[in-house]
Coordinates of C-alpha atoms and ligand atoms in Angstrom, one line a residue:
X140 CA 0.0 0.0 0.0
X141 CA 2.9 2.4 -0.8
X142 CA 0.6 4.5 -2.9
X143 CA -1.7 5.3 0.1
X144 CA 1.1 6.5 2.2
X145 CA 2.0 9.1 -0.5
X146 CA -1.5 10.4 -0.6
X147 CA -1.4 10.8 3.2
X148 CA 2.0 12.5 3.3
X149 CA 1.1 15.0 0.6
X150 CA -2.1 16.1 2.2
X151 CA -1.1 16.1 5.9
X152 CA -4.5 16.8 7.4
X153 CA -5.2 19.7 9.7
X154 CA -5.7 17.4 12.6
X155 CA -2.2 16.0 12.2
X156 CA -0.9 19.6 12.0
X157 CA -2.7 20.4 15.3
X158 CA -1.3 17.3 17.0
X159 CA 2.2 18.0 15.8
X160 CA 2.0 21.6 17.1
X161 CA 0.8 20.3 20.5
X162 CA 3.7 17.9 20.7
X163 CA 6.2 20.5 19.6
X164 CA 4.9 23.0 22.2
X165 CA 4.8 20.5 24.9
X166 CA 1.1 20.7 25.5
X167 CA 1.1 16.9 25.5
X168 CA 3.9 14.5 25.6
X169 CA 1.9 11.6 24.0
X170 CA -1.1 11.0 21.8
X171 CA -4.2 9.2 23.0
X172 CA -7.4 9.0 20.9
X173 CA -10.7 7.1 21.2
X174 CA -13.7 6.0 19.3
X175 CA -16.8 6.7 21.5
X176 CA -20.0 5.3 19.8
X177 CA -23.3 5.2 21.5
X178 CA -24.5 1.6 21.4
X179 CA -27.8 2.5 19.8
X180 CA -27.5 1.1 16.2
X181 CA -25.1 -0.4 13.7
X182 CA -22.0 1.4 12.6
X183 CA -21.9 2.8 9.1
X184 CA -19.2 4.0 6.6
X185 CA -19.1 7.4 8.4
X186 CA -18.2 5.7 11.7
X187 CA -15.5 3.7 9.8
X188 CA -14.0 7.0 8.9
X189 CA -14.0 8.1 12.6
X190 CA -12.5 4.8 13.7
X191 CA -9.7 4.7 11.1
X192 CA -8.9 8.4 11.7
X193 CA -8.6 8.0 15.5
X194 CA -6.8 4.7 15.3
X195 CA -4.5 6.0 12.5
X196 CA -3.5 9.1 14.4
X197 CA -2.7 7.0 17.5
X198 CA -0.5 4.7 15.5
X199 CA 1.2 7.5 13.6
X200 CA 2.3 9.3 16.7
X201 CA 3.1 6.2 18.7
X202 CA 0.1 6.7 20.9
X203 CA -2.8 4.6 22.1
X204 CA -6.4 4.2 20.9
X205 CA -9.3 3.5 23.2
X206 CA -12.6 1.8 22.4
X207 CA -15.2 3.4 24.6
X208 CA -19.0 3.0 24.6
X209 CA -20.7 6.2 25.4
X210 CA -23.5 4.5 27.2
X211 CA -24.7 7.3 29.5
X212 CA -28.2 7.4 28.2
X213 CA -30.3 4.5 29.6
X214 CA -33.2 5.0 27.2
X215 CA -31.7 4.0 23.8
X216 CA -28.9 1.6 24.4
X217 CA -28.9 -2.1 23.7
X218 CA -26.5 -4.9 24.4
X219 CA -26.9 -6.2 20.8
X220 CA -25.3 -3.1 19.4
X221 CA -22.3 -3.5 21.7
X222 CA -21.5 -6.8 20.1
X223 CA -22.0 -5.7 16.5
X224 CA -19.9 -2.5 17.1
X225 CA -17.0 -4.4 18.5
X226 CA -17.1 -6.9 15.6
X227 CA -17.0 -4.0 13.1
X228 CA -14.2 -2.2 14.9
X229 CA -12.1 -5.4 15.0
X230 CA -12.8 -6.2 11.4
X231 CA -11.5 -2.8 10.4
X232 CA -8.3 -3.6 12.2
X233 CA -8.5 -0.8 14.8
X234 CA -6.7 -2.6 17.7
X235 CA -7.7 -1.2 21.1
X236 CA -5.7 -4.0 22.8
X237 CA -7.0 -4.2 26.4
X238 CA -8.6 -0.7 26.4
X239 CA -12.3 -1.4 26.1
X240 CA -14.2 1.0 28.3
X241 CA -17.8 1.8 29.2
X242 CA -18.7 5.4 30.1
X243 CA -21.3 4.1 32.5
X244 CA -18.4 2.7 34.6
X245 CA -17.5 6.4 35.3
X246 CA -20.9 7.4 36.8
X247 CA -19.4 7.6 40.3
X248 CA -16.6 9.8 39.1
X249 CA -19.0 12.0 37.2
X250 CA -21.2 12.4 40.2
X251 CA -18.1 13.4 42.2
X252 CA -17.3 16.0 39.6
X253 CA -20.8 17.4 39.9
X254 CA -20.5 17.7 43.7
X255 CA -17.1 19.3 43.2
X256 CA -18.7 21.9 40.9
X257 CA -21.5 22.6 43.4
X258 CA -18.9 23.1 46.2
X259 CA -17.1 25.6 43.9
X260 CA -20.3 27.5 43.4
X261 CA -20.3 26.4 39.7
X262 CA -23.4 24.3 39.7
X263 CA -26.9 24.6 41.1
X264 CA -30.1 22.6 41.4
X265 CA -32.9 24.1 39.4
X266 CA -36.7 23.5 39.8
X267 CA -37.8 25.0 36.5
X268 CA -39.5 22.6 34.2
X269 CA -37.9 21.5 30.9
X270 CA -40.2 23.9 29.1
X271 CA -39.4 26.8 31.4
X272 CA -35.7 26.2 31.0
X273 CA -36.2 26.4 27.2
X274 CA -38.1 29.7 27.6
X275 CA -35.5 31.2 29.9
X276 CA -32.7 30.2 27.6
X277 CA -33.5 32.8 25.0
X278 CA -32.3 32.4 21.4
X279 CA -29.7 33.8 19.0
X280 CA -31.1 37.3 19.3
X281 CA -32.4 37.3 22.8
X282 CA -30.1 36.8 25.8
X283 CA -31.2 34.3 28.4
X284 CA -32.9 35.0 31.7
X285 CA -31.4 33.7 35.0
X286 CA -33.2 31.0 36.8
X287 CA -34.8 32.1 40.1
X288 CA -33.0 29.1 41.7
X289 CA -29.6 30.2 40.5
X290 CA -28.5 31.7 43.8
X291 CA -29.2 28.8 46.1
X292 CA -26.6 28.3 48.8
X293 CA -23.9 25.7 48.3
X294 CA -25.3 23.8 51.3
X295 CA -28.8 23.8 49.9
X296 CA -27.5 22.6 46.4
X297 CA -25.5 19.8 48.0
X298 CA -28.5 18.6 49.9
X299 CA -30.9 18.8 47.0
X300 CA -28.5 17.0 44.7
X301 CA -28.1 14.3 47.3
X302 CA -31.9 14.1 47.4
X303 CA -32.0 13.8 43.6
X304 CA -29.6 10.9 43.8
X305 CA -31.5 9.3 46.7
X306 CA -34.6 9.1 44.5
X307 CA -36.7 11.7 46.3
X308 CA -37.8 13.4 43.0
X309 CA -39.7 12.4 40.0
X310 CA -38.2 12.5 36.5
X311 CA -38.0 16.2 35.4
X312 CA -38.8 17.6 38.8
X313 CA -35.3 18.9 39.4
X314 CA -32.1 19.1 37.4
X315 CA -28.5 20.2 38.1
X316 CA -27.2 23.0 36.0
X317 CA -23.8 24.5 35.4
X318 CA -23.6 28.1 36.5
X319 CA -21.9 29.8 33.5
X320 CA -23.4 32.8 31.7
X321 CA -27.0 33.4 30.7
X322 CA -25.9 36.3 28.5
X323 CA -23.4 34.2 26.5
X324 CA -23.8 34.5 22.8
X325 CA -23.2 30.8 22.7
X326 CA -26.5 29.2 23.8
X327 CA -24.7 26.1 25.0
X328 CA -23.1 28.2 27.7
X329 CA -26.4 29.5 29.2
X330 CA -26.4 27.4 32.4
X331 CA -26.7 24.0 30.6
X332 CA -28.3 21.1 32.4
X333 CA -25.6 18.7 33.4
X334 CA -27.6 16.1 35.4
X335 CA -31.2 14.9 35.3
X336 CA -33.4 12.6 37.2
X337 CA -34.4 9.5 35.3
X338 CA -35.9 6.5 37.1
X339 CA -34.7 3.9 34.5
X340 CA -32.7 0.7 34.5
X341 CA -29.4 1.0 32.8
X342 CA -28.0 -2.0 30.8
X343 CA -24.8 -1.9 32.7
X344 CA -25.4 -0.3 36.1
X345 CA -29.0 -1.6 36.6
X346 CA -30.9 0.5 39.2
X347 CA -27.8 1.9 41.0
X348 CA -28.5 5.4 39.6
X349 CA -31.6 7.4 39.1
X350 CA -29.7 10.5 38.1
X351 CA -27.8 10.5 34.8
X352 CA -25.3 13.0 33.4
X353 CA -26.0 14.9 30.1
X354 CA -23.8 14.2 27.1
X355 CA -22.0 17.6 27.2
X356 CA -21.0 17.0 30.8
X357 CA -20.2 13.3 30.6
X358 CA -18.1 13.3 27.4
X359 CA -15.3 15.6 28.5
X360 CA -15.0 13.8 31.8
X361 CA -14.8 10.4 30.0
X362 CA -12.0 11.8 27.9
X363 CA -10.2 13.3 30.8
X364 CA -10.5 10.1 32.9
X365 CA -8.9 8.1 30.1
X366 CA -6.1 10.7 29.6
X367 CA -7.3 11.3 26.0
X368 CA -5.3 14.1 24.4
X369 CA -7.2 14.8 21.2
X370 CA -10.9 14.2 21.4
X371 CA -11.9 14.1 17.7
X372 CA -15.5 14.6 16.9
X373 CA -17.7 15.8 14.1
X374 CA -18.6 19.4 13.2
X375 CA -21.9 19.6 14.9
X376 CA -20.0 19.8 18.3
X377 CA -18.0 22.8 17.3
X378 CA -20.4 25.1 19.2
X379 CA -20.2 22.8 22.2
X380 CA -16.4 23.1 22.5
X381 CA -16.5 26.1 24.9
X382 CA -18.6 24.0 27.2
X383 CA -16.2 21.0 26.8
X384 CA -13.3 23.2 27.8
X385 CA -15.3 24.7 30.7
X386 CA -16.1 21.2 32.1
X387 CA -12.5 20.0 32.1
X388 CA -11.2 23.3 33.4
X389 CA -13.7 23.7 36.2
X390 CA -13.4 20.0 37.2
X391 CA -9.6 20.8 37.4
X392 CA -8.3 17.8 35.4
X393 CA -4.6 17.8 34.9
X394 CA -3.5 17.8 31.2
X395 CA -7.1 18.1 30.0
X396 CA -8.0 16.8 26.6
X397 CA -8.8 19.1 23.7
X398 CA -11.6 18.7 21.2
X399 CA -11.0 18.9 17.5
X400 CA -13.9 18.8 15.0
X401 CA -14.0 17.5 11.4
X402 CA -16.7 17.2 8.8
X403 CA -18.9 14.1 8.7
X404 CA -18.6 11.8 5.8
X405 CA -21.6 11.6 3.5
X406 CA -22.0 9.4 0.4
X407 CA -24.1 9.9 -2.7
X408 CA -26.9 7.4 -3.7
X409 CA -27.0 5.6 -0.4
X410 CA -29.1 5.8 2.7
X411 CA -27.3 6.4 6.0
X412 CA -30.1 7.8 8.3
X413 CA -31.0 5.3 10.9
X414 CA -34.7 6.3 10.6
X415 CA -34.8 5.4 6.9
X416 CA -32.8 2.2 7.3
X417 CA -35.1 1.1 10.1
X418 CA -38.1 1.6 7.8
X419 CA -36.5 -0.3 4.9
X420 CA -35.8 -3.2 7.3
X421 CA -39.3 -3.1 8.8
X422 CA -41.0 -2.9 5.5
X423 CA -39.0 -5.9 4.3
X424 CA -37.5 -3.9 1.4
X425 CA -34.0 -4.8 2.5
X426 CA -32.8 -8.0 4.2
X427 CA -31.8 -6.6 7.6
X428 CA -29.2 -4.1 8.6
X429 CA -26.5 -6.0 6.7
X430 CA -28.4 -6.0 3.3
X431 CA -25.6 -5.6 0.8
X432 CA -27.3 -2.4 -0.6
X433 CA -26.8 -0.5 2.6
X434 CA -23.6 1.1 3.8
X435 CA -23.5 -0.2 7.4
X436 CA -20.1 -1.8 8.0
X437 CA -21.9 -5.1 8.3
X438 CA -23.5 -4.6 4.9
X439 CA -20.2 -3.6 3.3
X440 CA -18.6 -6.6 4.7
X441 CA -21.4 -8.9 3.4
X442 CA -21.2 -7.2 0.0
X443 CA -17.5 -8.1 -0.2
X444 CA -15.8 -4.9 0.7
X445 CA -12.4 -5.5 2.5
X446 CA -11.0 -3.5 5.4
X447 CA -8.2 -2.4 3.1
X448 CA -10.6 -1.0 0.5
X449 CA -12.4 1.0 3.2
X450 CA -9.0 2.3 4.6
X451 CA -8.0 3.4 1.1
X452 CA -11.3 5.1 0.6
X453 CA -11.0 7.0 3.9
X454 CA -7.5 8.1 3.0
X455 CA -8.6 9.3 -0.4
X456 CA -11.5 11.3 1.1
X457 CA -9.2 13.0 3.6
X458 CA -10.3 15.0 6.5
X459 CA -11.9 18.4 6.2
X460 CA -13.8 21.1 8.0
X461 CA -16.5 21.5 5.3
X462 CA -19.4 19.1 4.9
X463 CA -19.8 17.5 1.4
X464 CA -20.9 14.3 -0.2
X465 CA -18.5 11.8 -1.7
X466 CA -19.3 10.0 -4.9
X467 CA -20.3 6.4 -4.2
X468 CA -18.2 5.5 -7.3
X469 CA -15.1 6.4 -5.3
X470 CA -15.8 3.6 -2.8
X471 CA -16.3 1.2 -5.8
X472 CA -13.0 2.4 -7.2
X473 CA -11.3 1.5 -4.0
X474 CA -12.6 -2.1 -3.8
X475 CA -11.7 -2.7 -7.5
X476 CA -8.2 -1.5 -6.8
X477 CA -7.9 -3.7 -3.7
X478 CA -9.1 -6.9 -5.4
X479 CA -7.5 -6.4 -8.8
X480 CA -4.2 -8.1 -8.1
X481 CA -5.2 -10.1 -4.9
X482 CA -8.0 -12.3 -6.1
X483 CA -8.2 -15.1 -8.7
X484 CA -10.0 -14.5 -12.0
X485 CA -12.4 -17.3 -12.6
X486 CA -15.2 -18.1 -15.1
X487 CA -18.8 -17.9 -14.3
X488 CA -21.8 -17.8 -16.6
X489 CA -24.6 -15.6 -15.4
X490 CA -27.1 -16.0 -18.3
X491 CA -26.3 -19.5 -19.8
X492 CA -26.8 -21.0 -23.2
X493 CA -25.2 -24.3 -24.2
X494 CA -22.4 -24.5 -26.7
X495 CA -21.8 -28.0 -28.2
X496 CA -18.5 -28.7 -29.8
X497 CA -19.5 -31.3 -32.3
X498 CA -16.0 -32.6 -33.2
X499 CA -14.8 -32.9 -29.6
X500 CA -14.7 -36.5 -28.2
X501 CA -17.9 -37.5 -26.4
X502 CA -17.4 -38.0 -22.7
X503 CA -13.8 -36.6 -22.6
X504 CA -12.9 -34.2 -19.8
X505 CA -9.6 -32.4 -20.4
X506 CA -7.9 -30.4 -17.6
X507 CA -6.5 -27.1 -18.7
X508 CA -4.0 -25.0 -16.7
X509 CA -5.3 -21.5 -16.5
X510 CA -3.4 -18.6 -14.7
X511 CA -5.3 -17.3 -11.7
X512 CA -4.5 -13.7 -12.4
X513 CA -2.7 -12.6 -15.5
X514 CA -1.5 -9.4 -13.8
X515 CA -0.2 -11.3 -10.8
X516 CA 1.8 -14.5 -11.5
X517 CA 2.2 -15.2 -7.8
X518 CA -1.4 -16.4 -7.7
X519 CA -0.3 -19.4 -9.8
X520 CA -2.6 -21.5 -12.0
X521 CA -5.5 -23.8 -11.5
X522 CA -6.9 -26.8 -13.4
X523 CA -10.1 -26.1 -15.2
X524 CA -12.1 -28.9 -16.8
X525 CA -13.0 -28.6 -20.5
X526 CA -15.6 -30.8 -22.3
X527 CA -17.7 -31.2 -25.4
X528 CA -20.6 -29.3 -23.8
X529 CA -20.0 -25.8 -22.3
X530 CA -22.1 -23.0 -21.0
X531 CA -21.5 -19.6 -22.5
X532 CA -23.2 -16.2 -21.9
X533 CA -26.3 -15.9 -24.0
X534 CA -25.1 -12.5 -25.2
X535 CA -21.9 -14.0 -26.6
X536 CA -23.9 -15.5 -29.5
X537 CA -26.1 -13.7 -32.1
X538 CA -27.9 -15.1 -35.1
X539 CA -27.6 -11.8 -37.0
X540 CA -24.8 -9.7 -35.4
X541 CA -24.5 -6.0 -35.8
X542 CA -21.2 -4.5 -37.1
X543 CA -18.2 -4.9 -34.8
X544 CA -19.7 -7.9 -33.0
X545 CA -16.7 -10.2 -32.6
X546 CA -18.2 -13.0 -30.6
X547 CA -20.0 -16.1 -31.8
X548 CA -22.3 -16.0 -34.9
X549 CA -22.7 -18.5 -37.7
X550 CA -19.3 -18.9 -39.5
X551 CA -17.3 -16.8 -37.0
X552 CA -14.3 -18.1 -35.1
X553 CA -13.5 -17.0 -31.5
X554 CA -11.1 -18.0 -28.7
X555 CA -12.5 -19.8 -25.7
X556 CA -10.5 -18.3 -22.9
X557 CA -7.6 -20.5 -21.9
X558 CA -8.8 -23.3 -24.3
X559 CA -9.3 -23.5 -28.1
X560 CA -10.5 -21.6 -31.1
X561 CA -14.0 -22.6 -32.0
X562 CA -16.1 -21.8 -35.1
X563 CA -19.8 -21.5 -35.0
X564 CA -21.5 -24.0 -37.3
X565 CA -25.2 -23.5 -36.4
X566 CA -27.8 -23.3 -33.6
X567 CA -31.1 -24.7 -32.4
X568 CA -34.2 -22.9 -31.2
X569 CA -37.3 -23.8 -29.2
X570 CA -40.9 -23.2 -30.3
X571 CA -40.7 -19.6 -28.9
X572 CA -37.8 -18.7 -31.1
X573 CA -35.2 -18.7 -28.2
X574 CA -31.8 -20.1 -29.0
X575 CA -31.3 -23.3 -26.9
X576 CA -28.0 -24.7 -28.2
X577 CA -25.2 -23.2 -30.3
X578 CA -23.0 -25.6 -32.3
X579 CA -19.4 -25.2 -33.1
X580 CA -16.3 -27.1 -34.1
X581 CA -12.9 -26.7 -32.5
X582 CA -9.4 -26.7 -34.0
X583 CA -7.1 -28.9 -31.8
X584 CA -4.0 -27.0 -33.1
X585 CA -5.1 -23.8 -31.4
X586 CA -4.8 -24.9 -27.8
X587 CA -3.9 -22.1 -25.5
X588 CA -0.3 -22.0 -24.5
X589 CA 0.8 -24.2 -27.5
X590 CA 2.3 -21.2 -29.3
X591 CA -0.2 -21.4 -32.2
X592 CA -0.1 -18.2 -34.2
X593 CA -1.1 -19.1 -37.7
X594 CA -4.2 -17.0 -37.5
X595 CA -5.8 -14.5 -35.1
X596 CA -9.3 -14.1 -33.8
X597 CA -10.9 -10.9 -32.6
X598 CA -13.2 -12.2 -29.9
X599 CA -12.5 -14.1 -26.7
X600 CA -15.3 -15.5 -24.6
X601 CA -15.5 -17.3 -21.3
X602 CA -17.1 -20.6 -20.6
X603 CA -17.9 -23.3 -18.0
X604 CA -17.9 -27.0 -18.8
X605 CA -21.4 -28.5 -18.4
X606 CA -20.5 -31.9 -16.7
X607 CA -18.5 -30.3 -13.9
X608 CA -20.3 -26.9 -13.6
X609 CA -21.6 -25.8 -10.2
X610 CA -25.0 -24.2 -10.2
X611 CA -25.1 -20.9 -8.3
X612 CA -27.3 -17.9 -7.6
X613 CA -25.8 -14.5 -8.3
X614 CA -27.2 -11.2 -7.0
X615 CA -26.5 -8.0 -8.8
X616 CA -27.0 -4.7 -7.1
X617 CA -27.5 -1.1 -8.0
X618 CA -27.7 1.9 -5.7
X619 CA -30.8 1.8 -3.6
X620 CA -31.6 5.5 -4.4
X621 CA -30.6 7.6 -7.4
X622 CA -29.9 11.1 -6.4
X623 CA -30.2 12.5 -9.9
X624 CA -33.8 11.3 -9.9
X625 CA -34.3 12.7 -6.4
X626 CA -33.6 10.9 -3.1
X627 CA -37.1 11.6 -1.7
X628 CA -40.6 11.6 -3.1
X629 CA -43.0 14.5 -2.6
X630 CA -44.4 12.9 0.5
X631 CA -41.0 12.5 2.1
X632 CA -40.6 8.8 1.6
X633 CA -37.5 7.4 -0.2
X634 CA -37.6 7.3 -3.9
X635 CA -36.3 3.7 -4.3
X636 CA -34.6 2.4 -7.3
X637 CA -36.8 -0.6 -8.4
X638 CA -33.7 -2.3 -9.9
X639 CA -31.5 -2.2 -6.8
X640 CA -31.5 -6.0 -6.6
X641 CA -31.5 -8.5 -9.5
X642 CA -31.4 -12.2 -8.6
X643 CA -30.0 -14.6 -11.2
X644 CA -31.0 -18.1 -10.0
X645 CA -29.4 -20.2 -12.8
X646 CA -25.8 -19.3 -13.1
X647 CA -23.0 -21.8 -13.5
X648 CA -19.5 -21.4 -12.1
X649 CA -16.4 -23.5 -12.5
X650 CA -15.8 -26.3 -10.0
X651 CA -12.8 -24.5 -8.3
X652 CA -15.4 -22.4 -6.6
X653 CA -16.9 -25.3 -4.8
X654 CA -14.6 -24.8 -1.8
X655 CA -15.2 -21.1 -1.5
X656 CA -16.2 -19.9 2.0
X657 CA -18.3 -17.0 3.2
X658 CA -16.8 -13.6 2.2
X659 CA -14.3 -15.2 -0.3
X660 CA -14.1 -13.0 -3.4
X661 CA -13.3 -13.5 -7.0
X662 CA -13.2 -11.7 -10.3
X663 CA -15.8 -13.4 -12.5
X664 CA -14.1 -12.6 -15.8
X665 CA -16.0 -10.0 -17.8
X666 CA -18.8 -9.9 -15.2
X667 CA -17.3 -8.1 -12.2
X668 CA -16.1 -8.9 -8.7
X669 CA -18.2 -11.3 -6.6
X670 CA -18.1 -12.7 -3.1
X671 CA -19.8 -15.6 -1.3
X672 CA -22.8 -14.3 0.6
X673 CA -22.2 -15.0 4.3
X674 CA -25.9 -15.4 5.2
X675 CA -27.6 -17.3 2.4
X676 CA -24.9 -19.3 0.7
X677 CA -24.7 -23.1 1.4
X678 CA -22.7 -25.9 -0.3
X679 CA -25.9 -27.1 -2.0
X680 CA -27.0 -23.6 -3.0
X681 CA -24.0 -21.2 -3.4
X682 CA -24.9 -17.5 -3.5
X683 CA -22.6 -14.8 -4.8
X684 CA -23.0 -11.1 -4.4
X685 CA -21.7 -8.8 -7.0
X686 CA -19.4 -6.4 -5.2
X687 CA -18.8 -4.2 -8.1
X688 CA -18.7 -4.3 -11.9
X689 CA -15.4 -4.2 -13.7
X690 CA -15.8 -0.8 -15.4
X691 CA -15.7 2.4 -13.5
X692 CA -17.2 5.8 -14.2
X693 CA -15.0 7.2 -11.5
X694 CA -11.6 8.7 -12.3
X695 CA -9.0 9.5 -9.7
X696 CA -8.0 13.1 -10.2
Ligands
LIG41 P1 -25.4 8.5 13.6 O1 -26.5 9.5 14.0 O2 -25.2 8.5 12.1 O3 -25.5 7.2 14.2 P2 -23.8 9.5 15.7 O4 -22.9 10.7 15.6 O5 -25.0 9.6 16.4 O6 -24.1 9.1 14.2 P3 -22.3 8.1 17.5 O7 -22.4 6.6 17.9 O8 -22.7 9.1 18.5 O9 -23.1 8.2 16.2 O10 -20.8 8.4 17.0 C1 -19.6 7.8 17.2 C2 -18.5 8.6 16.6 O11 -18.6 8.5 15.2 C3 -18.6 10.0 16.9 O12 -17.3 10.5 17.3 C4 -19.1 10.7 15.7 O13 -18.6 12.0 15.6 C5 -18.6 9.8 14.6 N1 -19.4 9.8 13.4 C6 -20.7 9.6 13.3 N2 -21.2 9.7 12.0 C7 -20.1 10.1 11.3 C8 -19.9 10.4 9.9 N3 -20.9 10.4 9.0 N4 -18.6 10.7 9.5 C9 -17.6 10.7 10.4 N5 -17.7 10.4 11.7 C10 -18.9 10.1 12.2
LIG42 MG1 -25.8 9.1 18.1

């Protein structure tokens, strides 16, 4: 992956520049990053960017990378997601070693921080309702109004907060607020709520707590506890940074972390919103969160994307401060580039018609040595059986060909890939006029690798021998939405591409594919890159997903 490195070096991103400045100025003497998902759904390609960015920075500067679940909100989190997230992070190769943390394990420390702030006169218990708090907060043009409870004594605040913790109040009856500045132009600084009462069972701490910290208070403390240096997050938190800084400063953490924001990754022609994906799953339009048309990490893995291809993609996209959408074709480019030299090129017929070689011995099966990848000799060769009856692609024969059609038609000679030259001698049709069999004769002199060069042919087609063919199902995909046609309908529903999935139930593949396991991928010559579906493929009924076609509309600038 030499090439990737270059891309990175040339465009040293602004986060790297900040980190290098911090190290040079002695603000930090090490680098520690983290990936802090909320376990409330499956990870998607955007999260992959965040994971690889945080992990990559830690590696680059000899630092450490933590995996931390931000599980401070008991309403939305599920154990199921903890497992799927860890699987995805590991698959991407982001090694957190023994540093797997749960923010909920810091509840005691967060509580102590809150008490500390009360004692400093920097936090107070407020009895205003959620609605009143919103009213008092003001907006961009109106300054906020101070809460009538703002000037309670420290003793009273300590007692009331203790009572909140002891379960003496209902949800919403009282909150703890930071005492900052109701006139601040930044609304986040107008005495934000930092603790609330919520009588709820938490997936990790059970019923130990009935008060829970708010995200803006909890997150900086989590980072500080873990000695994170650079807390990298997405742009929507930029306005929260002054509050982040306030929390770590007022809680008096030594060597406090700093927050740096970057733009979220968006992709064209795909659906990333949890709400939309959930609906597609519930309506049975897609086959779960890992349907190969989605861009959850699980879906990309099932489709046949590799961690390397996703890394390459993330590197190409780079890190920026401006939101924009990346062309889906760029992701396709990256998987093609990754598989091109690594994976064998094999023969599979997606839309079969029989080719009978009338002068080839009946019952004979000849083993032909065919290179696995003409561009990479290291992959060696394999033995492919050849016989009198073959399957070829229906589109590789025409009764009456147009100009420049160099494949099979009566009287024309083509090369069978890795085998012999054959000349079309005729064909049979059924009562509906469909071609059922194509006839040909072969020239034994023309065997591939024999050095035959007495005459040339213009067309080369691929084939699979009938007696040893493996029947398989192939699934072809298109983007689930087409942005040029509009992502949404007038009523706000998704404008779905009706052709996003095509199932081809009667494909034939060469017998070398019999031993393929889930996720194994191949180039099916002339048809694209395919991989074994991890969910539906069995030995009796192999299923291959098309990862990507061979041709690209995308050009690397
Ligand atoms: P979503 O709403 O799409 O699930 P989120 O921000 O709520 O995203 P979290 O679990 O809170 O998801 O995020 C975990 C980390 O991933 C955060 O640091 C967040 O900034 C980052 N992240 C989320 N979406 C993207 C994205 N599209 N591009 C880059 N980073 C992202
Ligand atoms: Mg979230």
